CSV table of C-alpha atoms in Angstrom, one decimal:
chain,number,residue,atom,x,y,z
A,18,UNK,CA,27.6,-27.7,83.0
A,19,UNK,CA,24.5,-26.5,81.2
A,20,UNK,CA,25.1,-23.0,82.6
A,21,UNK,CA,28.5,-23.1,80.8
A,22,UNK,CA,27.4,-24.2,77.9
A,23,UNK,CA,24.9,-22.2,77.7
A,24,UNK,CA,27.5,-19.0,77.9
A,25,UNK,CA,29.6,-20.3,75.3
A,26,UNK,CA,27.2,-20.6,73.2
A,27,UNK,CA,25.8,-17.3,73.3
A,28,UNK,CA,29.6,-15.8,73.3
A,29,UNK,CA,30.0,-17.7,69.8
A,30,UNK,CA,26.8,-16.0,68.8
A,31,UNK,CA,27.8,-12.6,69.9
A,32,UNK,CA,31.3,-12.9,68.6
A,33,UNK,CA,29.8,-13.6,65.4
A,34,UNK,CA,27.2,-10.6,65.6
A,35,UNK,CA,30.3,-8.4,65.7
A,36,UNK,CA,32.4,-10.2,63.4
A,37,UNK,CA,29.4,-9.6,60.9
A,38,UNK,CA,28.9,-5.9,61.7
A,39,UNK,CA,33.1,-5.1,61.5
A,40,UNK,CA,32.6,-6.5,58.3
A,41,UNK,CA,29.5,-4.8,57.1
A,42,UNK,CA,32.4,-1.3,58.8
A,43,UNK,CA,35.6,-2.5,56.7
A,44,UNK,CA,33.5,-3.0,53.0
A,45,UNK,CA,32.0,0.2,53.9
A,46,UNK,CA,35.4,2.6,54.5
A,47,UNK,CA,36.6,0.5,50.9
A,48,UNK,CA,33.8,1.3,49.0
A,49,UNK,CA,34.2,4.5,50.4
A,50,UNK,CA,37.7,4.8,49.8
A,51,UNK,CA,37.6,3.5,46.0
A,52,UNK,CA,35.8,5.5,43.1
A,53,UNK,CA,35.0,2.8,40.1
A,54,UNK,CA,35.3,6.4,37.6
A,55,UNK,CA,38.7,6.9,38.5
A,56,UNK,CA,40.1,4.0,36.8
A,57,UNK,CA,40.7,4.7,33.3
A,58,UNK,CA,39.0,4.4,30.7
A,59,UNK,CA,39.9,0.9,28.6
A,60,UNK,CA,39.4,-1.1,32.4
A,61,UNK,CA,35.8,0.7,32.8
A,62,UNK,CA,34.8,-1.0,30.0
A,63,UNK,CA,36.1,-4.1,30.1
A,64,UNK,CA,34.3,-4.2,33.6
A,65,UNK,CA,31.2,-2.3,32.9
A,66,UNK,CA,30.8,-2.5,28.7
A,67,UNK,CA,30.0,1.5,28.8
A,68,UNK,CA,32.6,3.9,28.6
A,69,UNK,CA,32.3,6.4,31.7
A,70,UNK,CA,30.1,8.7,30.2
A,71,UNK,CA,27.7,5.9,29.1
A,72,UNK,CA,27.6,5.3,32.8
A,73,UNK,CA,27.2,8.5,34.3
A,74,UNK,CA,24.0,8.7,31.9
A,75,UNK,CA,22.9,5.8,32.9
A,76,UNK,CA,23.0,6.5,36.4
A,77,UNK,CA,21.3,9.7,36.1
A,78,UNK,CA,18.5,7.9,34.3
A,79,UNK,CA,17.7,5.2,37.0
A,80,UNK,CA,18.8,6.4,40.2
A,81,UNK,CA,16.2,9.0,41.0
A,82,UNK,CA,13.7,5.8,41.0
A,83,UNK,CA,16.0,3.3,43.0
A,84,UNK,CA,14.6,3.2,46.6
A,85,UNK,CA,17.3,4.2,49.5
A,86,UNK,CA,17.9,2.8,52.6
A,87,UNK,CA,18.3,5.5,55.7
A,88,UNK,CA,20.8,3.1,57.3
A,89,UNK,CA,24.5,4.5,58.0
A,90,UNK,CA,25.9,1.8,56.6
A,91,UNK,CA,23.5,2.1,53.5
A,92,UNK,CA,25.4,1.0,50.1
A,93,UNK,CA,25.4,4.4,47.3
A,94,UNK,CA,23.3,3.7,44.1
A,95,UNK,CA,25.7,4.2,41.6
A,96,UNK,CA,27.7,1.3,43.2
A,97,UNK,CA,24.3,-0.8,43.1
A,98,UNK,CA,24.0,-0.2,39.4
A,99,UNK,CA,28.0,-0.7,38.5
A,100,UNK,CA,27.6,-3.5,40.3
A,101,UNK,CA,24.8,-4.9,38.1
A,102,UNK,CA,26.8,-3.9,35.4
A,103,UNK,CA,30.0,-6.0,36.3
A,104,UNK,CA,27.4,-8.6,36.6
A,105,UNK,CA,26.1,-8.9,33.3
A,106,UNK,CA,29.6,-8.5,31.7
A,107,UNK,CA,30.8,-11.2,33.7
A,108,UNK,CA,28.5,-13.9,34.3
A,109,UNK,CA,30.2,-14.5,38.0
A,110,UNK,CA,28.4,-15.8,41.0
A,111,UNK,CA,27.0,-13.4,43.1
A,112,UNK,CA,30.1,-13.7,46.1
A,113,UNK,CA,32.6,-13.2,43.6
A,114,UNK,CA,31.1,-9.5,42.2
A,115,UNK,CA,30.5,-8.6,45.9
A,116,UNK,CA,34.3,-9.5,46.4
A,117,UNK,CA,35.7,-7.2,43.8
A,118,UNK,CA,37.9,-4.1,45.6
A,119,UNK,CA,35.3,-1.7,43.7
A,120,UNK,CA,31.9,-3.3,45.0
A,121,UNK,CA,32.6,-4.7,48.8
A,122,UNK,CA,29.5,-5.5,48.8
A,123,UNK,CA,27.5,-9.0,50.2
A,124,UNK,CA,26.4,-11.9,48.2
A,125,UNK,CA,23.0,-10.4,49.7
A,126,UNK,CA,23.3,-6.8,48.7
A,127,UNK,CA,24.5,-8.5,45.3
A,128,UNK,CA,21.4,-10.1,44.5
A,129,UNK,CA,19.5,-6.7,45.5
A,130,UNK,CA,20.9,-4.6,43.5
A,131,UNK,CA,20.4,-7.2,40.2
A,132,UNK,CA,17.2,-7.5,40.6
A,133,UNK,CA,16.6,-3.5,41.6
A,134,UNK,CA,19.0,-2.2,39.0
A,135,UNK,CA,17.6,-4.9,36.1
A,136,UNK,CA,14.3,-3.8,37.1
A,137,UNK,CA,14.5,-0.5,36.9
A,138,UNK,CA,16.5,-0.5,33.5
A,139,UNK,CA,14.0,-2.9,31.7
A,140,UNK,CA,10.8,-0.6,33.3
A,141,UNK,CA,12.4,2.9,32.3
A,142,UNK,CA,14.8,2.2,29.6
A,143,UNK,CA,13.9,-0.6,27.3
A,144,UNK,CA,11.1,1.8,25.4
A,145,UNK,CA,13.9,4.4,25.2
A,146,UNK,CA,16.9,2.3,23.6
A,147,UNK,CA,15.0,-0.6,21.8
A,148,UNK,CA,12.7,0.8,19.1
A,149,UNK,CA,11.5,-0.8,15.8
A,150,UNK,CA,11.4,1.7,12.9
A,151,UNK,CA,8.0,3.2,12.6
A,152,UNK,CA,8.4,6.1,10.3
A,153,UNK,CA,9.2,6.4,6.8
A,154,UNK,CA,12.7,7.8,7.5
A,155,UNK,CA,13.7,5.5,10.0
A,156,UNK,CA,12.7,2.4,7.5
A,157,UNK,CA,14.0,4.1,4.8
A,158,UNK,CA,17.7,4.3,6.6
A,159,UNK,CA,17.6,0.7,7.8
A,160,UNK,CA,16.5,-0.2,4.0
A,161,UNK,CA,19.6,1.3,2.4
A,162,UNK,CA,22.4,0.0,4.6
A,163,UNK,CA,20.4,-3.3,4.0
A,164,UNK,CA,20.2,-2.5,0.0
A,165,UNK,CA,24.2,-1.6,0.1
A,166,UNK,CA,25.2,-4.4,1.9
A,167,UNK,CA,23.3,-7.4,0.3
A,168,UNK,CA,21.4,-6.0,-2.7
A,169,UNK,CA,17.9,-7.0,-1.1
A,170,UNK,CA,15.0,-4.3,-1.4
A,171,UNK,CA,12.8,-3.3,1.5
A,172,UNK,CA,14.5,-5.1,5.0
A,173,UNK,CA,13.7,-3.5,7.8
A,174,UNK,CA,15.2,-5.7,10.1
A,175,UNK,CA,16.6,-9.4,10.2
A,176,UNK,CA,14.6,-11.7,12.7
A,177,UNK,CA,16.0,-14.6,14.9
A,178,UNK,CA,15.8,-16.6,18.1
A,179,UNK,CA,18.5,-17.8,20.7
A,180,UNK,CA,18.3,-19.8,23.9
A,181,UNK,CA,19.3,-18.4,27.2
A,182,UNK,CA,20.4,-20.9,29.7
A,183,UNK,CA,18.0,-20.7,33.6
A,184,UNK,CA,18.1,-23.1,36.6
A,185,UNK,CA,15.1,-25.5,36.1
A,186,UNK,CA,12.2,-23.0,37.5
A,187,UNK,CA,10.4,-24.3,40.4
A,188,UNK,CA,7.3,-24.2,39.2
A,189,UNK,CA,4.1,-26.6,37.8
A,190,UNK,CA,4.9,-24.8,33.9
A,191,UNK,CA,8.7,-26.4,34.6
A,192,UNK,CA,8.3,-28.1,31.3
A,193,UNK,CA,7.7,-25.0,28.9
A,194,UNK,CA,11.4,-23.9,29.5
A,195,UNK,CA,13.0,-27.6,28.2
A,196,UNK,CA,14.2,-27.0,25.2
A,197,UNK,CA,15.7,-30.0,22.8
A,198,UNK,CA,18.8,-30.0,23.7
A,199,UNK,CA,17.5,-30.8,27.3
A,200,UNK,CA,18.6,-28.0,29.2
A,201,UNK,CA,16.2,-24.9,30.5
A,202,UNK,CA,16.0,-21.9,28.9
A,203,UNK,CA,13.9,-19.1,27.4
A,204,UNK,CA,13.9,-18.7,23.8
A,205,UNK,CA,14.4,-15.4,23.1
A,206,UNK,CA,13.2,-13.7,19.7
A,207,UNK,CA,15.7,-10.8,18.4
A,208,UNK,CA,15.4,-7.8,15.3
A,209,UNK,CA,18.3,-6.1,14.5
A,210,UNK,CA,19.4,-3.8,11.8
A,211,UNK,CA,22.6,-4.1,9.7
A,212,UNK,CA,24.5,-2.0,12.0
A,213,UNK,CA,23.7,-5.2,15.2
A,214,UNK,CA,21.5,-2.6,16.8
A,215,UNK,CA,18.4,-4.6,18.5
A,216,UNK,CA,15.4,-3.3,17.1
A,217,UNK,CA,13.0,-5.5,18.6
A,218,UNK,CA,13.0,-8.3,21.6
A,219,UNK,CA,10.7,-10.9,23.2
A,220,UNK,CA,12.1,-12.9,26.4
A,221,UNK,CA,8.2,-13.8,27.2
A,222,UNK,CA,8.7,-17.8,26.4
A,223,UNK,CA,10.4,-21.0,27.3
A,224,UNK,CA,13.0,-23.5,25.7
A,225,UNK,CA,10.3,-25.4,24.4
A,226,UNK,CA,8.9,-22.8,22.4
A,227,UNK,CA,9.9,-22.9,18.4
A,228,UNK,CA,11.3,-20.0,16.9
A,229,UNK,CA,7.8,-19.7,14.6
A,230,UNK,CA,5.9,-20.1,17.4
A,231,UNK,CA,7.5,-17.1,19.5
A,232,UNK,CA,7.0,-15.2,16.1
A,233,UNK,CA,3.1,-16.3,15.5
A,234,UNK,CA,2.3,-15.0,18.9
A,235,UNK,CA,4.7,-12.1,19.1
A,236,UNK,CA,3.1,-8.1,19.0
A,237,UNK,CA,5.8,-7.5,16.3
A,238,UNK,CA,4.1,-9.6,14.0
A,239,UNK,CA,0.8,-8.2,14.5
A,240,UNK,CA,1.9,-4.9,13.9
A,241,UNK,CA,4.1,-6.1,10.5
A,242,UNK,CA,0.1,-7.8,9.7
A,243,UNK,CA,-1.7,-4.6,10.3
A,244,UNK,CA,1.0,-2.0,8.5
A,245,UNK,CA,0.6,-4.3,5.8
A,246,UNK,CA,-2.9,-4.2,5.6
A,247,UNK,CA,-2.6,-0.2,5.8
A,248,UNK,CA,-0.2,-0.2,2.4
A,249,UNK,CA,3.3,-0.8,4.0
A,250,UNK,CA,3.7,-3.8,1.5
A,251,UNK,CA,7.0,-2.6,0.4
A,252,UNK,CA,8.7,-3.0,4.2
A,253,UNK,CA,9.4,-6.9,5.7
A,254,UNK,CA,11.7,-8.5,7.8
A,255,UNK,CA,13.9,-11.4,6.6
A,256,UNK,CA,13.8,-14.4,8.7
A,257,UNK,CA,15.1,-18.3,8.4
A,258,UNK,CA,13.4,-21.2,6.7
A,259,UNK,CA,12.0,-21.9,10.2
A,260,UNK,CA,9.9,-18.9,10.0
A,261,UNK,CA,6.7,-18.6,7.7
A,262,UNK,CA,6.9,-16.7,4.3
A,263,UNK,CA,4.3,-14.1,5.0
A,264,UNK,CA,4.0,-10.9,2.9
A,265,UNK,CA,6.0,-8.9,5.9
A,266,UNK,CA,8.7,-11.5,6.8
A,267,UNK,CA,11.1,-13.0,3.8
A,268,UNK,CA,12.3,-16.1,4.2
A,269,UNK,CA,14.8,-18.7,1.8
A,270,UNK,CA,13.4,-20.7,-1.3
A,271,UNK,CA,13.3,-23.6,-0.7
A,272,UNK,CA,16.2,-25.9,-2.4
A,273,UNK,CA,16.4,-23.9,-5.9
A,274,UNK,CA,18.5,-24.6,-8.8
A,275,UNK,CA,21.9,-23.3,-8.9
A,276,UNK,CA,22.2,-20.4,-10.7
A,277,UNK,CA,18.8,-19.7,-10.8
A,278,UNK,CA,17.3,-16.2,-9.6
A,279,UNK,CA,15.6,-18.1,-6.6
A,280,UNK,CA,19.4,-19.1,-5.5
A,281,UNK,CA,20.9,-15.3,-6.5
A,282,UNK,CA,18.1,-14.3,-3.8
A,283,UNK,CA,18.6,-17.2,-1.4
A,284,UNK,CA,22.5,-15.9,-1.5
A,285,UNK,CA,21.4,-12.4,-1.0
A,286,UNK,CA,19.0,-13.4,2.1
A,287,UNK,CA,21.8,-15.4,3.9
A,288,UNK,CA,24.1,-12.2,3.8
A,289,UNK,CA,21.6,-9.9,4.7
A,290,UNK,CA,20.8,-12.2,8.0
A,291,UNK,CA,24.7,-12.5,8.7
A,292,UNK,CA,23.8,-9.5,11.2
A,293,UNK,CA,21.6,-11.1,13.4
A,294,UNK,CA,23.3,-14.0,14.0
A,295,UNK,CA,26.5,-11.0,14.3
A,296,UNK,CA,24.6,-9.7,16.5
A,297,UNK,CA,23.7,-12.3,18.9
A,298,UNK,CA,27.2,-13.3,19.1
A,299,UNK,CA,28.2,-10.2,20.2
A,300,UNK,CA,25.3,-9.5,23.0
A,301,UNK,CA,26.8,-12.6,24.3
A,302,UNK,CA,30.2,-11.7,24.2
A,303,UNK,CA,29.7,-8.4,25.8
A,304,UNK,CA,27.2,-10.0,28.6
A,305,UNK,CA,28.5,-13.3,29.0
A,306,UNK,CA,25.6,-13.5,30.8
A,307,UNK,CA,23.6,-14.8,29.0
A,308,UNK,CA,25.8,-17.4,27.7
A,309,UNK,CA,24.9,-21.2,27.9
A,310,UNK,CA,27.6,-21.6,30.0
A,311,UNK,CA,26.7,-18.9,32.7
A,312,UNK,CA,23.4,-20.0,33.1
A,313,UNK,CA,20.9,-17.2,34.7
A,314,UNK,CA,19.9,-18.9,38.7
A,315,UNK,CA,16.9,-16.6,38.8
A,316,UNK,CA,13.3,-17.3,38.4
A,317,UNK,CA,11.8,-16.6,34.5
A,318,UNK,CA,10.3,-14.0,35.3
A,319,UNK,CA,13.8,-12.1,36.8
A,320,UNK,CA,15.6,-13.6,33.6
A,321,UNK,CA,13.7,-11.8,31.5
A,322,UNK,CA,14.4,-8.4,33.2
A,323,UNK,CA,18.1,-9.2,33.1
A,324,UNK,CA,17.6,-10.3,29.2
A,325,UNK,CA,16.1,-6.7,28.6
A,326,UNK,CA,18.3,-5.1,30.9
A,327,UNK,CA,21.2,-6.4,28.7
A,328,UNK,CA,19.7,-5.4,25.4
A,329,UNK,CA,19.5,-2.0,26.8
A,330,UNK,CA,23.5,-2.3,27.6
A,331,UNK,CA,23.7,-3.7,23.9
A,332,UNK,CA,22.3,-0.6,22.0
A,333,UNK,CA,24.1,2.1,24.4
A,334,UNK,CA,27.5,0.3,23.8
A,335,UNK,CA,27.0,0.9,20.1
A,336,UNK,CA,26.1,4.3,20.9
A,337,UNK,CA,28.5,4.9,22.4
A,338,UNK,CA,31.2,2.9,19.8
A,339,UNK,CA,32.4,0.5,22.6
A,340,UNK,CA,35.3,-2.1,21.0
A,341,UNK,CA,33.2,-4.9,19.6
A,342,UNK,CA,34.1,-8.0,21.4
A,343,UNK,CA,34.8,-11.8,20.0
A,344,UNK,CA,31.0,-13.0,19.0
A,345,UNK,CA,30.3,-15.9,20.5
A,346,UNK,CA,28.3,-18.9,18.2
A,347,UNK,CA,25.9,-21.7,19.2
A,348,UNK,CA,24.5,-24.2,18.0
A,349,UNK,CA,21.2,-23.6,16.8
A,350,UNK,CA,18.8,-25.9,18.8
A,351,UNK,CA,15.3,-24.9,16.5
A,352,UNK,CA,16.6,-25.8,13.4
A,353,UNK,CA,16.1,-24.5,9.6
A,354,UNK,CA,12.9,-26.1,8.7
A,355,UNK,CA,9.6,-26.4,10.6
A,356,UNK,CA,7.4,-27.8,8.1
A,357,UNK,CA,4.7,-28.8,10.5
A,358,UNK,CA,3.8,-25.6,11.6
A,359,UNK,CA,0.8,-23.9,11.1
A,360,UNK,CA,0.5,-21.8,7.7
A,361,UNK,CA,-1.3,-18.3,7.7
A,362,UNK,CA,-2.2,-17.4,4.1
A,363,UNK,CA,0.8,-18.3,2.7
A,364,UNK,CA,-0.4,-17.4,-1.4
A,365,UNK,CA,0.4,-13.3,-0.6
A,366,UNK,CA,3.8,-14.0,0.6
A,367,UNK,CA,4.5,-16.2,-1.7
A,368,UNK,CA,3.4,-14.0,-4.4
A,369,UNK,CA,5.5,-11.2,-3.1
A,370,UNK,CA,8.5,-13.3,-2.9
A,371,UNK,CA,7.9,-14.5,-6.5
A,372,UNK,CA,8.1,-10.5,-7.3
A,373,UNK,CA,11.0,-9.4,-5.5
A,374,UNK,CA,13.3,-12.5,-7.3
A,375,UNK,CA,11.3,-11.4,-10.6
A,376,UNK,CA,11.8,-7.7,-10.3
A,377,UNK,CA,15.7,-7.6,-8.5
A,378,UNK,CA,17.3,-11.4,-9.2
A,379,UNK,CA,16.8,-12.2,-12.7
């Protein structure tokens, strides 16, 4: 009886053996079979936010640095990376990108190529596509499209934060990534220009991080500090009235008389930082992600790659004029006003504010 059972057993296991190797055979001949550039153009991007010649680029950036297995049934790299791809547009589980007819991949080849292709992208790429304007040309570019659209002098970019949804991190630093709205998170602080291209990006902190806080201990600001102290004091950022007024980062007046020039400005603030909040809503509606309701299952650390991985995909769809989708809005969980937080010499900023209204709002 043992001796039977025994032999069933091991028939059930090898029966399964090949069962899982005819399926590793069968997803093999389909990928083989299907070619994800032959479908035209308008499905390509709805699948893969990049047009195909975004892609092809893309895949001759990253693919001489993705490691390949020697096995037969060994999966091609540019699959890997469109696979990614459909990932971040889509926000699906892992089993359900692995079962589309131009993947035919596993839920475990899935989660490789994420983490490999987000990886590799953030590593190689981020320095490439995401750069905050350090010449006088590039400032003076962003400063006009900000000067025509809202009539406010000397913005080189419009500064923000927004919450992407993780799994609760298992981890002794849990607590850092609950925000207030009691869900986990990294609070991610974004600079664009008035055309939504990212300029700038942190993903380094938790949930429970405030918006001024990711700013006060950001490299950005630092850099804003010391080109200040070198004579760029006609160059800031704008920010909310969460953020600090600092001479390099303009933010609201606080409750001003109407029809005063400290209103005309406060107006002229709020349109100029339309675009960040445009341009949030649209990272999130191309790489849904990164939306609240998609929440990243990966560790921070992973999240953070597939955060800079997506601002990557952001500023190459612009390049390359990709259909802008719906924006998607959430709530703001920091808040407008943080009046508890801690003050840097305030007087400077406050006296260059007091010039611009004087000198462009009266």
């Amino acid at each position: 009886m043992a001796a039977r059972l025994i032999a069933a057993v091991m028939i059930a296991e090898e029966m399964e053996r090949e069962g899982r190797q005819n399926l590793v055979i069968i997803r093999r001949r389909l990928r083989d079979s299907m070619n994800p550039f032959d479908i035209a153009e308008e499905e390509f991007i709805r699948l893969y936010r990049l047009p195909h010649e975004g892609a092809r680029r893309l895949i001759e950036a990253i693919s001489p640095h993705l490691q390949q297995p020697r096995r037969r049934t060994r999966i091609p790299k540019s699959i890997r990376i469109l696979c990614c791809l459909n990932f971040c547009a889509s926000g699906s589980y892992q089993r359900r990108i692995g079962q589309d007819y131009l993947n035919c991949m596993s839920q475990t080849e899935v989660c490789k190529s994420i983490c490999v292709v987000t990886r590799a992208i953030s590593n190689l790429l981020l320095n490439e596509w995401i750069k905050f304007p350090t010449t006088d040309r590039e400032r003076n570019r962003i400063k006009r499209r900000f000067m025509e659209k809202s009539n406010l002098p000397g913005v080189i970019g419009a500064l923000d934060g927004t919450h992407i949804a993780i799994v609760p991190p298992n981890t002794a630093r849990e607590h850092i990534y609950l925000n207030r709205k009691h869900f986990h998170s990294k609070n991610v602080q974004v600079v664009c220009d008035y055309d939504l291209r990212i300029l700038a990006l942190n993903a380094q902190h938790g949930g429970r991080s405030h918006d001024s806080h990711v700013w006060r201990t950001s490299r950005l600001r630092e850099y804003m500090r010391t080109t200040y102290w070198l004579g760029g004091s006609s160059s800031w950022l704008i920010g909310d009235s969460g953020y600090p007024q600092e001479p390099w980062l303009m933010t609201p007046v606080h409750d001003p008389p109407e029809g005063s020039p400290e209103a005309r400005y406060n107006a002229a603030i709020i349109l100029a930082r339309n675009c960040v909040e445009r341009c949030i809503g649209v990272w999130k509606g191309w790489f849904r992600c990164l939306r609240r309701d998609r929440t990243l299952h990966y560790s921070p650390e992973k999240a953070g790659q597939i955060i800079n991985c997506c601002a990557v995909l952001h500023n190459m769809a612009l390049y390359y004029r990709v259909p802008l989708p719906q924006a998607i809005l959430e709530e703001d969980i920091n808040g407008q006003r943080n009046d508890n937080f801690y003050i840097i010499p305030a007087e400077d900023g406050s006296t260059i504010r007091r010039r611009l209204i004087a000198q462009h709002f009266r």
